[in-house]
PDB file of C-alpha atoms in Angstrom:
ATOM      1  CA  MET A   1     -28.166-289.468 -24.700  1.00 91.00           C
ATOM      2  CA  LYS A   2     -26.986-292.609 -25.072  1.00 95.00           C
ATOM      3  CA  LEU A   3     -25.520-294.645 -28.140  1.00 97.00           C
ATOM      4  CA  GLY A   4     -27.492-296.916 -28.968  1.00 98.00           C
ATOM      5  CA  ILE A   5     -28.052-298.314 -32.966  1.00 98.00           C
ATOM      6  CA  PHE A   6     -30.986-300.090 -35.032  1.00 98.00           C
ATOM      7  CA  SER A   7     -30.792-304.263 -34.329  1.00 98.00           C
ATOM      8  CA  LYS A   8     -31.175-304.714 -38.323  1.00 97.00           C
ATOM      9  CA  THR A   9     -27.967-303.216 -38.932  1.00 98.00           C
ATOM     10  CA  PHE A  10     -26.469-306.987 -38.246  1.00 98.00           C
ATOM     11  CA  GLU A  11     -27.407-309.755 -40.194  1.00 96.00           C
ATOM     12  CA  ARG A  12     -27.217-312.775 -38.355  1.00 97.00           C
ATOM     13  CA  PRO A  13     -29.009-316.120 -38.370  1.00 97.00           C
ATOM     14  CA  THR A  14     -30.802-315.609 -34.941  1.00 98.00           C
ATOM     15  CA  LEU A  15     -31.727-313.553 -32.553  1.00 98.00           C
ATOM     16  CA  GLU A  16     -29.012-314.100 -29.527  1.00 98.00           C
ATOM     17  CA  GLU A  17     -26.350-314.070 -32.621  1.00 98.00           C
ATOM     18  CA  ASN A  18     -28.195-310.579 -33.510  1.00 98.00           C
ATOM     19  CA  LEU A  19     -27.638-309.580 -30.057  1.00 98.00           C
ATOM     20  CA  ASP A  20     -24.255-310.229 -29.416  1.00 98.00           C
ATOM     21  CA  ALA A  21     -23.626-308.397 -32.512  1.00 98.00           C
ATOM     22  CA  VAL A  22     -24.789-305.483 -31.066  1.00 98.00           C
ATOM     23  CA  ILE A  23     -23.337-306.598 -27.137  1.00 97.00           C
ATOM     24  CA  ALA A  24     -19.818-306.172 -29.560  1.00 97.00           C
ATOM     25  CA  THR A  25     -19.340-303.001 -30.376  1.00 96.00           C
ATOM     26  CA  GLY A  26     -19.561-301.686 -26.285  1.00 96.00           C
ATOM     27  CA  LEU A  27     -23.755-300.290 -27.197  1.00 97.00           C
ATOM     28  CA  GLU A  28     -26.109-301.172 -24.856  1.00 96.00           C
ATOM     29  CA  VAL A  29     -29.480-299.604 -26.722  1.00 98.00           C
ATOM     30  CA  ILE A  30     -31.146-300.886 -30.004  1.00 98.00           C
ATOM     31  CA  GLN A  31     -34.218-300.262 -31.424  1.00 98.00           C
ATOM     32  CA  PHE A  32     -35.708-303.361 -32.486  1.00 98.00           C
ATOM     33  CA  ASN A  33     -36.795-305.199 -35.676  1.00 98.00           C
ATOM     34  CA  LEU A  34     -38.783-308.131 -35.689  1.00 98.00           C
ATOM     35  CA  THR A  35     -37.292-309.109 -38.825  1.00 98.00           C
ATOM     36  CA  CYS A  36     -33.973-309.880 -36.336  1.00 98.00           C
ATOM     37  CA  ALA A  37     -36.170-312.883 -34.962  1.00 98.00           C
ATOM     38  CA  ALA A  38     -37.080-314.493 -37.301  1.00 96.00           C
ATOM     39  CA  LEU A  39     -40.674-312.833 -37.994  1.00 97.00           C
ATOM     40  CA  PRO A  40     -42.154-309.710 -39.880  1.00 97.00           C
ATOM     41  CA  SER A  41     -42.031-306.544 -39.792  1.00 97.00           C
ATOM     42  CA  LEU A  42     -45.518-306.573 -38.465  1.00 98.00           C
ATOM     43  CA  PRO A  43     -46.329-309.866 -37.475  1.00 98.00           C
ATOM     44  CA  GLU A  44     -49.259-312.148 -39.489  1.00 97.00           C
ATOM     45  CA  ALA A  45     -50.130-312.576 -35.547  1.00 97.00           C
ATOM     46  CA  VAL A  46     -49.878-312.347 -32.756  1.00 97.00           C
ATOM     47  CA  ASP A  47     -46.844-314.585 -30.815  1.00 97.00           C
ATOM     48  CA  LEU A  48     -46.011-313.390 -27.565  1.00 98.00           C
ATOM     49  CA  GLY A  49     -43.633-317.244 -26.530  1.00 97.00           C
ATOM     50  CA  THR A  50     -41.696-315.042 -29.540  1.00 97.00           C
ATOM     51  CA  ALA A  51     -41.557-311.643 -27.965  1.00 98.00           C
ATOM     52  CA  ALA A  52     -40.403-313.371 -24.020  1.00 98.00           C
ATOM     53  CA  HIS A  53     -38.197-314.979 -25.343  1.00 98.00           C
ATOM     54  CA  ILE A  54     -36.773-311.385 -27.028  1.00 98.00           C
ATOM     55  CA  GLN A  55     -36.692-309.872 -24.271  1.00 98.00           C
ATOM     56  CA  ALA A  56     -34.274-312.476 -22.150  1.00 98.00           C
ATOM     57  CA  ALA A  57     -31.876-312.435 -24.724  1.00 98.00           C
ATOM     58  CA  CYS A  58     -32.574-308.751 -24.307  1.00 98.00           C
ATOM     59  CA  GLU A  59     -32.438-308.672 -20.650  1.00 98.00           C
ATOM     60  CA  ASN A  60     -29.308-311.297 -20.460  1.00 98.00           C
ATOM     61  CA  ARG A  61     -27.201-309.048 -22.483  1.00 98.00           C
ATOM     62  CA  HIS A  62     -28.525-305.398 -20.745  1.00 98.00           C
ATOM     63  CA  LEU A  63     -29.515-304.365 -23.537  1.00 98.00           C
ATOM     64  CA  HIS A  64     -32.166-301.824 -23.632  1.00 98.00           C
ATOM     65  CA  MET A  65     -35.167-301.726 -26.076  1.00 98.00           C
ATOM     66  CA  ALA A  66     -34.800-298.122 -26.776  1.00 98.00           C
ATOM     67  CA  ALA A  67     -38.532-298.404 -29.163  1.00 98.00           C
ATOM     68  CA  VAL A  68     -39.859-301.005 -31.829  1.00 98.00           C
ATOM     69  CA  SER A  69     -40.639-300.339 -35.792  1.00 98.00           C
ATOM     70  CA  GLY A  70     -43.458-300.631 -36.776  1.00 98.00           C
ATOM     71  CA  THR A  71     -42.948-299.089 -39.936  1.00 96.00           C
ATOM     72  CA  PHE A  72     -45.440-300.173 -43.231  1.00 97.00           C
ATOM     73  CA  ASN A  73     -47.483-297.179 -46.147  1.00 97.00           C
ATOM     74  CA  MET A  74     -49.659-295.144 -44.047  1.00 97.00           C
ATOM     75  CA  ILE A  75     -50.882-293.489 -47.594  1.00 97.00           C
ATOM     76  CA  HIS A  76     -50.799-296.863 -49.447  1.00 97.00           C
ATOM     77  CA  PRO A  77     -52.898-295.989 -52.607  1.00 96.00           C
ATOM     78  CA  ASP A  78     -54.365-299.463 -51.667  1.00 96.00           C
ATOM     79  CA  GLN A  79     -56.934-299.246 -48.623  1.00 96.00           C
ATOM     80  CA  GLU A  80     -57.124-303.003 -48.495  1.00 96.00           C
ATOM     81  CA  LYS A  81     -53.463-303.483 -47.928  1.00 96.00           C
ATOM     82  CA  ARG A  82     -53.486-300.468 -45.851  1.00 97.00           C
ATOM     83  CA  GLN A  83     -56.192-302.295 -43.562  1.00 97.00           C
ATOM     84  CA  HIS A  84     -54.293-305.223 -44.017  1.00 97.00           C
ATOM     85  CA  ASP A  85     -51.215-303.441 -42.022  1.00 98.00           C
ATOM     86  CA  ILE A  86     -53.334-302.366 -39.837  1.00 98.00           C
ATOM     87  CA  ARG A  87     -54.116-305.035 -38.370  1.00 98.00           C
ATOM     88  CA  ARG A  88     -50.543-305.980 -38.530  1.00 98.00           C
ATOM     89  CA  PHE A  89     -49.951-303.526 -36.763  1.00 98.00           C
ATOM     90  CA  ARG A  90     -52.536-304.737 -34.133  1.00 98.00           C
ATOM     91  CA  HIS A  91     -50.386-308.203 -33.509  1.00 98.00           C
ATOM     92  CA  LEU A  92     -47.180-305.293 -33.055  1.00 98.00           C
ATOM     93  CA  ALA A  93     -48.439-303.858 -30.302  1.00 98.00           C
ATOM     94  CA  ALA A  94     -49.980-306.716 -27.914  1.00 98.00           C
ATOM     95  CA  MET A  95     -46.532-308.369 -28.233  1.00 98.00           C
ATOM     96  CA  CYS A  96     -44.562-304.956 -27.563  1.00 98.00           C
ATOM     97  CA  HIS A  97     -44.548-304.980 -23.955  1.00 98.00           C
ATOM     98  CA  PHE A  98     -43.892-308.183 -23.291  1.00 98.00           C
ATOM     99  CA  MET A  99     -40.812-307.493 -25.619  1.00 98.00           C
ATOM    100  CA  GLY A 100     -39.878-305.041 -22.847  1.00 98.00           C
ATOM    101  CA  THR A 101     -40.354-301.683 -25.119  1.00 98.00           C
ATOM    102  CA  SER A 102     -42.968-299.418 -25.163  1.00 98.00           C
ATOM    103  CA  VAL A 103     -42.057-297.388 -28.471  1.00 98.00           C
ATOM    104  CA  ILE A 104     -42.882-297.509 -32.246  1.00 98.00           C
ATOM    105  CA  THR A 105     -41.473-295.929 -34.968  1.00 98.00           C
ATOM    106  CA  LEU A 106     -43.392-294.773 -37.319  1.00 97.00           C
ATOM    107  CA  CYS A 107     -42.862-293.120 -41.170  1.00 94.00           C
ATOM    108  CA  THR A 108     -45.994-292.199 -43.217  1.00 96.00           C
ATOM    109  CA  GLY A 109     -45.173-293.625 -46.105  1.00 95.00           C
ATOM    110  CA  THR A 110     -46.124-292.194 -49.651  1.00 96.00           C
ATOM    111  CA  ARG A 111     -48.891-292.524 -52.217  1.00 95.00           C
ATOM    112  CA  ASP A 112     -46.221-294.574 -54.441  1.00 94.00           C
ATOM    113  CA  PRO A 113     -47.353-298.366 -54.557  1.00 92.00           C
ATOM    114  CA  ILE A 114     -44.047-299.793 -54.462  1.00 90.00           C
ATOM    115  CA  ASP A 115     -41.829-298.382 -52.966  1.00 90.00           C
ATOM    116  CA  MET A 116     -42.702-296.425 -49.954  1.00 85.00           C
ATOM    117  CA  TRP A 117     -39.271-294.323 -49.728  1.00 85.00           C
ATOM    118  CA  ARG A 118     -39.776-292.829 -52.697  1.00 87.00           C
ATOM    119  CA  ARG A 119     -41.579-289.440 -53.091  1.00 90.00           C
ATOM    120  CA  HIS A 120     -45.272-288.546 -55.299  1.00 93.00           C
ATOM    121  CA  PRO A 121     -45.904-286.193 -56.178  1.00 94.00           C
ATOM    122  CA  ASP A 122     -49.646-286.908 -54.533  1.00 92.00           C
ATOM    123  CA  ASN A 123     -48.018-286.740 -51.093  1.00 94.00           C
ATOM    124  CA  ASP A 124     -49.296-283.652 -51.107  1.00 94.00           C
ATOM    125  CA  SER A 125     -53.357-283.861 -52.274  1.00 96.00           C
ATOM    126  CA  PRO A 126     -55.341-283.046 -49.080  1.00 96.00           C
ATOM    127  CA  GLU A 127     -56.785-286.714 -50.293  1.00 97.00           C
ATOM    128  CA  ALA A 128     -53.464-287.430 -48.847  1.00 96.00           C
ATOM    129  CA  TRP A 129     -53.452-285.756 -45.352  1.00 97.00           C
ATOM    130  CA  ASP A 130     -57.263-287.186 -45.104  1.00 97.00           C
ATOM    131  CA  ASP A 131     -55.716-291.072 -45.228  1.00 97.00           C
ATOM    132  CA  LEU A 132     -53.238-289.461 -43.226  1.00 98.00           C
ATOM    133  CA  LEU A 133     -54.904-289.013 -40.138  1.00 98.00           C
ATOM    134  CA  ILE A 134     -57.603-291.890 -40.927  1.00 98.00           C
ATOM    135  CA  THR A 135     -54.981-294.652 -40.484  1.00 98.00           C
ATOM    136  CA  MET A 136     -53.384-292.655 -37.904  1.00 98.00           C
ATOM    137  CA  GLN A 137     -55.986-292.372 -35.891  1.00 98.00           C
ATOM    138  CA  ALA A 138     -56.487-295.711 -35.801  1.00 98.00           C
ATOM    139  CA  LEU A 139     -53.307-296.415 -34.798  1.00 98.00           C
ATOM    140  CA  VAL A 140     -53.884-293.469 -32.111  1.00 98.00           C
ATOM    141  CA  ASN A 141     -56.543-295.658 -30.949  1.00 98.00           C
ATOM    142  CA  ILE A 142     -54.589-299.438 -30.858  1.00 98.00           C
ATOM    143  CA  ALA A 143     -51.966-297.528 -28.952  1.00 98.00           C
ATOM    144  CA  GLU A 144     -53.761-296.308 -26.209  1.00 98.00           C
ATOM    145  CA  GLU A 145     -54.783-299.738 -25.955  1.00 98.00           C
ATOM    146  CA  PHE A 146     -52.086-301.088 -25.201  1.00 98.00           C
ATOM    147  CA  GLY A 147     -50.063-298.371 -22.742  1.00 98.00           C
ATOM    148  CA  LEU A 148     -47.897-296.785 -25.907  1.00 98.00           C
ATOM    149  CA  GLU A 149     -46.558-294.309 -28.136  1.00 98.00           C
ATOM    150  CA  LEU A 150     -45.717-293.971 -31.055  1.00 98.00           C
ATOM    151  CA  ALA A 151     -42.472-291.939 -32.516  1.00 98.00           C
ATOM    152  CA  VAL A 152     -42.989-290.356 -36.253  1.00 98.00           C
ATOM    153  CA  GLU A 153     -39.476-289.661 -38.634  1.00 97.00           C
ATOM    154  CA  PRO A 154     -40.204-287.091 -41.006  1.00 96.00           C
ATOM    155  CA  GLU A 155     -38.567-288.423 -44.039  1.00 94.00           C
ATOM    156  CA  PRO A 156     -38.689-286.056 -47.548  1.00 93.00           C
ATOM    157  CA  ALA A 157     -40.119-289.149 -49.477  1.00 93.00           C
ATOM    158  CA  ASN A 158     -42.963-289.836 -47.318  1.00 95.00           C
ATOM    159  CA  VAL A 159     -45.888-287.599 -46.407  1.00 96.00           C
ATOM    160  CA  ILE A 160     -44.542-286.106 -43.588  1.00 97.00           C
ATOM    161  CA  SER A 161     -41.801-284.587 -44.798  1.00 95.00           C
ATOM    162  CA  ASP A 162     -40.453-282.127 -43.004  1.00 95.00           C
ATOM    163  CA  ALA A 163     -40.642-280.509 -39.127  1.00 96.00           C
ATOM    164  CA  VAL A 164     -43.253-278.463 -39.985  1.00 97.00           C
ATOM    165  CA  LYS A 165     -45.404-281.111 -41.465  1.00 97.00           C
ATOM    166  CA  ALA A 166     -44.691-282.755 -38.518  1.00 98.00           C
ATOM    167  CA  ARG A 167     -46.043-279.963 -35.754  1.00 98.00           C
ATOM    168  CA  GLN A 168     -49.185-279.514 -37.829  1.00 98.00           C
ATOM    169  CA  LEU A 169     -49.600-283.545 -37.435  1.00 98.00           C
ATOM    170  CA  LEU A 170     -48.746-283.423 -33.254  1.00 98.00           C
ATOM    171  CA  ASP A 171     -51.553-280.013 -33.564  1.00 98.00           C
ATOM    172  CA  THR A 172     -54.422-281.981 -35.234  1.00 98.00           C
ATOM    173  CA  MET A 173     -53.853-285.736 -33.450  1.00 98.00           C
ATOM    174  CA  ARG A 174     -53.723-283.838 -29.897  1.00 97.00           C
ATOM    175  CA  THR A 175     -53.052-287.297 -28.192  1.00 98.00           C
ATOM    176  CA  PRO A 176     -50.340-287.573 -26.075  1.00 97.00           C
ATOM    177  CA  ARG A 177     -49.025-291.326 -27.301  1.00 98.00           C
ATOM    178  CA  LEU A 178     -47.366-289.225 -31.190  1.00 98.00           C
ATOM    179  CA  LYS A 179     -44.425-289.413 -30.350  1.00 98.00           C
ATOM    180  CA  VAL A 180     -41.437-288.060 -32.845  1.00 98.00           C
ATOM    181  CA  VAL A 181     -37.987-289.793 -34.198  1.00 98.00           C
ATOM    182  CA  LEU A 182     -35.386-286.832 -35.023  1.00 98.00           C
ATOM    183  CA  ASP A 183     -33.344-287.165 -38.037  1.00 97.00           C
ATOM    184  CA  ALA A 184     -30.965-284.852 -39.029  1.00 96.00           C
ATOM    185  CA  ALA A 185     -30.006-285.500 -42.351  1.00 95.00           C
ATOM    186  CA  ASN A 186     -33.321-286.559 -43.536  1.00 95.00           C
ATOM    187  CA  LEU A 187     -33.906-282.484 -42.799  1.00 94.00           C
ATOM    188  CA  PHE A 188     -31.241-281.315 -44.729  1.00 89.00           C
ATOM    189  CA  ASN A 189     -32.113-280.089 -47.786  1.00 86.00           C
ATOM    190  CA  PRO A 190     -29.001-279.058 -50.475  1.00 81.00           C
ATOM    191  CA  ASN A 191     -31.755-277.363 -52.077  1.00 80.00           C
ATOM    192  CA  ASP A 192     -33.639-274.901 -50.340  1.00 83.00           C
ATOM    193  CA  GLY A 193     -29.634-272.541 -49.157  1.00 78.00           C
ATOM    194  CA  LYS A 194     -30.455-273.462 -45.267  1.00 86.00           C
ATOM    195  CA  ALA A 195     -27.273-274.543 -43.204  1.00 88.00           C
ATOM    196  CA  LEU A 196     -27.914-277.397 -41.182  1.00 88.00           C
ATOM    197  CA  THR A 197     -27.657-275.862 -37.779  1.00 91.00           C
ATOM    198  CA  GLU A 198     -31.103-273.512 -39.409  1.00 94.00           C
ATOM    199  CA  VAL A 199     -32.664-276.081 -39.936  1.00 94.00           C
ATOM    200  CA  VAL A 200     -32.077-278.792 -36.737  1.00 95.00           C
ATOM    201  CA  ASP A 201     -32.941-275.457 -34.403  1.00 96.00           C
ATOM    202  CA  GLN A 202     -35.875-274.767 -36.045  1.00 96.00           C
ATOM    203  CA  ALA A 203     -37.517-277.969 -36.042  1.00 97.00           C
ATOM    204  CA  LEU A 204     -36.619-278.546 -32.376  1.00 97.00           C
ATOM    205  CA  SER A 205     -37.904-275.313 -31.635  1.00 97.00           C
ATOM    206  CA  LEU A 206     -41.167-276.968 -33.121  1.00 97.00           C
ATOM    207  CA  LEU A 207     -40.747-279.839 -32.514  1.00 97.00           C
ATOM    208  CA  GLY A 208     -38.362-280.357 -29.145  1.00 90.00           C
ATOM    209  CA  GLU A 209     -40.870-281.626 -26.694  1.00 94.00           C
ATOM    210  CA  HIS A 210     -42.367-283.937 -28.628  1.00 97.00           C
ATOM    211  CA  VAL A 211     -38.969-285.640 -30.096  1.00 98.00           C
ATOM    212  CA  ILE A 212     -37.950-289.473 -27.677  1.00 98.00           C
ATOM    213  CA  MET A 213     -35.658-290.212 -30.162  1.00 98.00           C
ATOM    214  CA  ALA A 214     -32.490-288.999 -32.764  1.00 98.00           C
ATOM    215  CA  HIS A 215     -31.109-291.031 -35.769  1.00 98.00           C
ATOM    216  CA  ALA A 216     -27.570-290.230 -36.240  1.00 98.00           C
ATOM    217  CA  LYS A 217     -26.572-290.741 -40.131  1.00 97.00           C
ATOM    218  CA  ASP A 218     -25.041-288.660 -42.647  1.00 96.00           C
ATOM    219  CA  TYR A 219     -24.844-287.207 -45.649  1.00 94.00           C
ATOM    220  CA  SER A 220     -22.663-285.730 -48.310  1.00 93.00           C
ATOM    221  CA  THR A 221     -23.626-283.316 -51.330  1.00 91.00           C
ATOM    222  CA  VAL A 222     -20.168-284.710 -53.501  1.00 89.00           C
ATOM    223  CA  ASP A 223     -21.844-285.698 -57.101  1.00 83.00           C
ATOM    224  CA  GLY A 224     -25.270-285.787 -55.915  1.00 85.00           C
ATOM    225  CA  PHE A 225     -26.822-285.994 -52.080  1.00 89.00           C
ATOM    226  CA  ARG A 226     -26.598-289.596 -50.205  1.00 92.00           C
ATOM    227  CA  TYR A 227     -26.655-290.942 -46.994  1.00 94.00           C
ATOM    228  CA  ARG A 228     -24.019-291.990 -45.206  1.00 95.00           C
ATOM    229  CA  ALA A 229     -22.500-293.491 -41.909  1.00 97.00           C
ATOM    230  CA  ALA A 230     -22.164-291.213 -39.683  1.00 97.00           C
ATOM    231  CA  GLY A 231     -19.319-289.552 -38.733  1.00 96.00           C
ATOM    232  CA  SER A 232     -18.557-289.437 -42.772  1.00 96.00           C
ATOM    233  CA  GLY A 233     -20.228-287.370 -44.267  1.00 95.00           C
ATOM    234  CA  GLU A 234     -20.902-283.619 -44.149  1.00 94.00           C
ATOM    235  CA  LEU A 235     -23.240-282.966 -41.362  1.00 94.00           C
ATOM    236  CA  ASP A 236     -21.650-280.717 -38.393  1.00 95.00           C
ATOM    237  CA  TYR A 237     -22.051-283.252 -35.469  1.00 96.00           C
ATOM    238  CA  GLU A 238     -21.397-281.067 -32.868  1.00 96.00           C
ATOM    239  CA  ALA A 239     -23.923-278.545 -33.674  1.00 96.00           C
ATOM    240  CA  TYR A 240     -26.434-281.917 -33.574  1.00 96.00           C
ATOM    241  CA  ILE A 241     -25.581-282.996 -30.703  1.00 96.00           C
ATOM    242  CA  GLN A 242     -24.585-279.726 -28.906  1.00 96.00           C
ATOM    243  CA  LEU A 243     -28.703-278.316 -30.107  1.00 96.00           C
ATOM    244  CA  LEU A 244     -30.090-281.974 -29.068  1.00 96.00           C
ATOM    245  CA  ARG A 245     -28.899-281.166 -25.110  1.00 95.00           C
ATOM    246  CA  ALA A 246     -29.871-277.353 -25.861  1.00 95.00           C
ATOM    247  CA  TYR A 247     -33.243-278.862 -26.024  1.00 96.00           C
ATOM    248  CA  ARG A 248     -33.113-280.818 -23.121  1.00 95.00           C
ATOM    249  CA  PHE A 249     -33.309-283.960 -25.704  1.00 96.00           C
ATOM    250  CA  ASN A 250     -32.128-286.766 -23.120  1.00 93.00           C
ATOM    251  CA  GLY A 251     -33.589-289.567 -25.846  1.00 96.00           C
ATOM    252  CA  PRO A 252     -31.586-292.557 -27.134  1.00 98.00           C
ATOM    253  CA  LEU A 253     -29.682-291.558 -30.945  1.00 98.00           C
ATOM    254  CA  ILE A 254     -29.694-294.485 -32.934  1.00 98.00           C
ATOM    255  CA  LEU A 255     -27.281-294.829 -35.370  1.00 98.00           C
ATOM    256  CA  HIS A 256     -28.487-296.476 -38.830  1.00 95.00           C
ATOM    257  CA  GLY A 257     -27.699-295.876 -42.274  1.00 94.00           C
ATOM    258  CA  LEU A 258     -24.676-297.845 -41.939  1.00 96.00           C
ATOM    259  CA  HIS A 259     -23.215-301.416 -42.931  1.00 97.00           C
ATOM    260  CA  GLU A 260     -21.924-302.735 -39.952  1.00 96.00           C
ATOM    261  CA  SER A 261     -18.391-302.657 -40.707  1.00 97.00           C
ATOM    262  CA  GLN A 262     -18.893-299.500 -40.834  1.00 98.00           C
ATOM    263  CA  VAL A 263     -19.904-299.369 -36.869  1.00 98.00           C
ATOM    264  CA  PRO A 264     -16.672-299.629 -34.887  1.00 97.00           C
ATOM    265  CA  GLN A 265     -15.837-296.126 -36.382  1.00 97.00           C
ATOM    266  CA  SER A 266     -19.322-294.204 -36.387  1.00 98.00           C
ATOM    267  CA  VAL A 267     -19.866-295.311 -32.728  1.00 98.00           C
ATOM    268  CA  SER A 268     -16.080-294.231 -31.601  1.00 97.00           C
ATOM    269  CA  TYR A 269     -16.488-291.197 -33.341  1.00 97.00           C
ATOM    270  CA  LEU A 270     -20.168-290.027 -31.902  1.00 97.00           C
ATOM    271  CA  LYS A 271     -19.148-291.958 -27.671  1.00 96.00           C
ATOM    272  CA  SER A 272     -16.009-288.746 -29.070  1.00 95.00           C
ATOM    273  CA  LEU A 273     -18.241-286.113 -29.796  1.00 95.00           C
ATOM    274  CA  ILE A 274     -21.162-287.646 -27.085  1.00 94.00           C
ATOM    275  CA  ASN A 275     -18.006-287.509 -23.413  1.00 89.00           C
ATOM    276  CA  ALA A 276     -16.618-284.625 -24.674  1.00 86.00           C
ATOM    277  CA  MET A 277     -19.771-282.324 -24.301  1.00 74.00           C
TER     278      MET A 277
END
């Protein structure tokens, strides 16, 4: 298990400065976002020149791009917007191998028309599920075309909000192109009375063989539920890492949801745990 980080954690004017900021942390793995190369996350056109430039910049710094973000609202209530985003997603997919990665990460979206991280009651409707399957099939077809894997992350505010729904999606789609990103903090619900270890164990029992990336952020239940930098909250990272290893996870553990000033402390904390086990 190698520790990595979201490239977007570092706001820099150029790609080179962004990647240099990653290298300065001592990490060698990134989850990339095209915004770090002055492009939209979903590009308006295929740009193989920029893709090759990104790959060369990573190779020169011995950085491994574990995945690139392709997140958009897959069940947005505006069907035309969904179709537009699918076309842009295909542009990203066409660039992936030229950037040096074969994995695109996804979140499944919400019926909220403005904020895809805000839960909407219609997320649980049969219509939302049907729209998700239509969008997902289009993305799977694109992944087949370009030889890629799609890694879906369960998010509390999204239509795929937990491990059970992620399992349902895998069973419905039945394709080796579809994988999972697991984030323990996303799975914890302070209102259901379950311990985090129980929740993560259940998630890995359902999804384990399909999990190709894990995320590392934290949470606090003091003064309401809030996400925090890894190691600064209540998440039992020793148990989290032990469970990942028990289920034979060997992908990257990617830091995110933190300010760059918090990176050194989180990196030191997680590296000490990983190296001690």
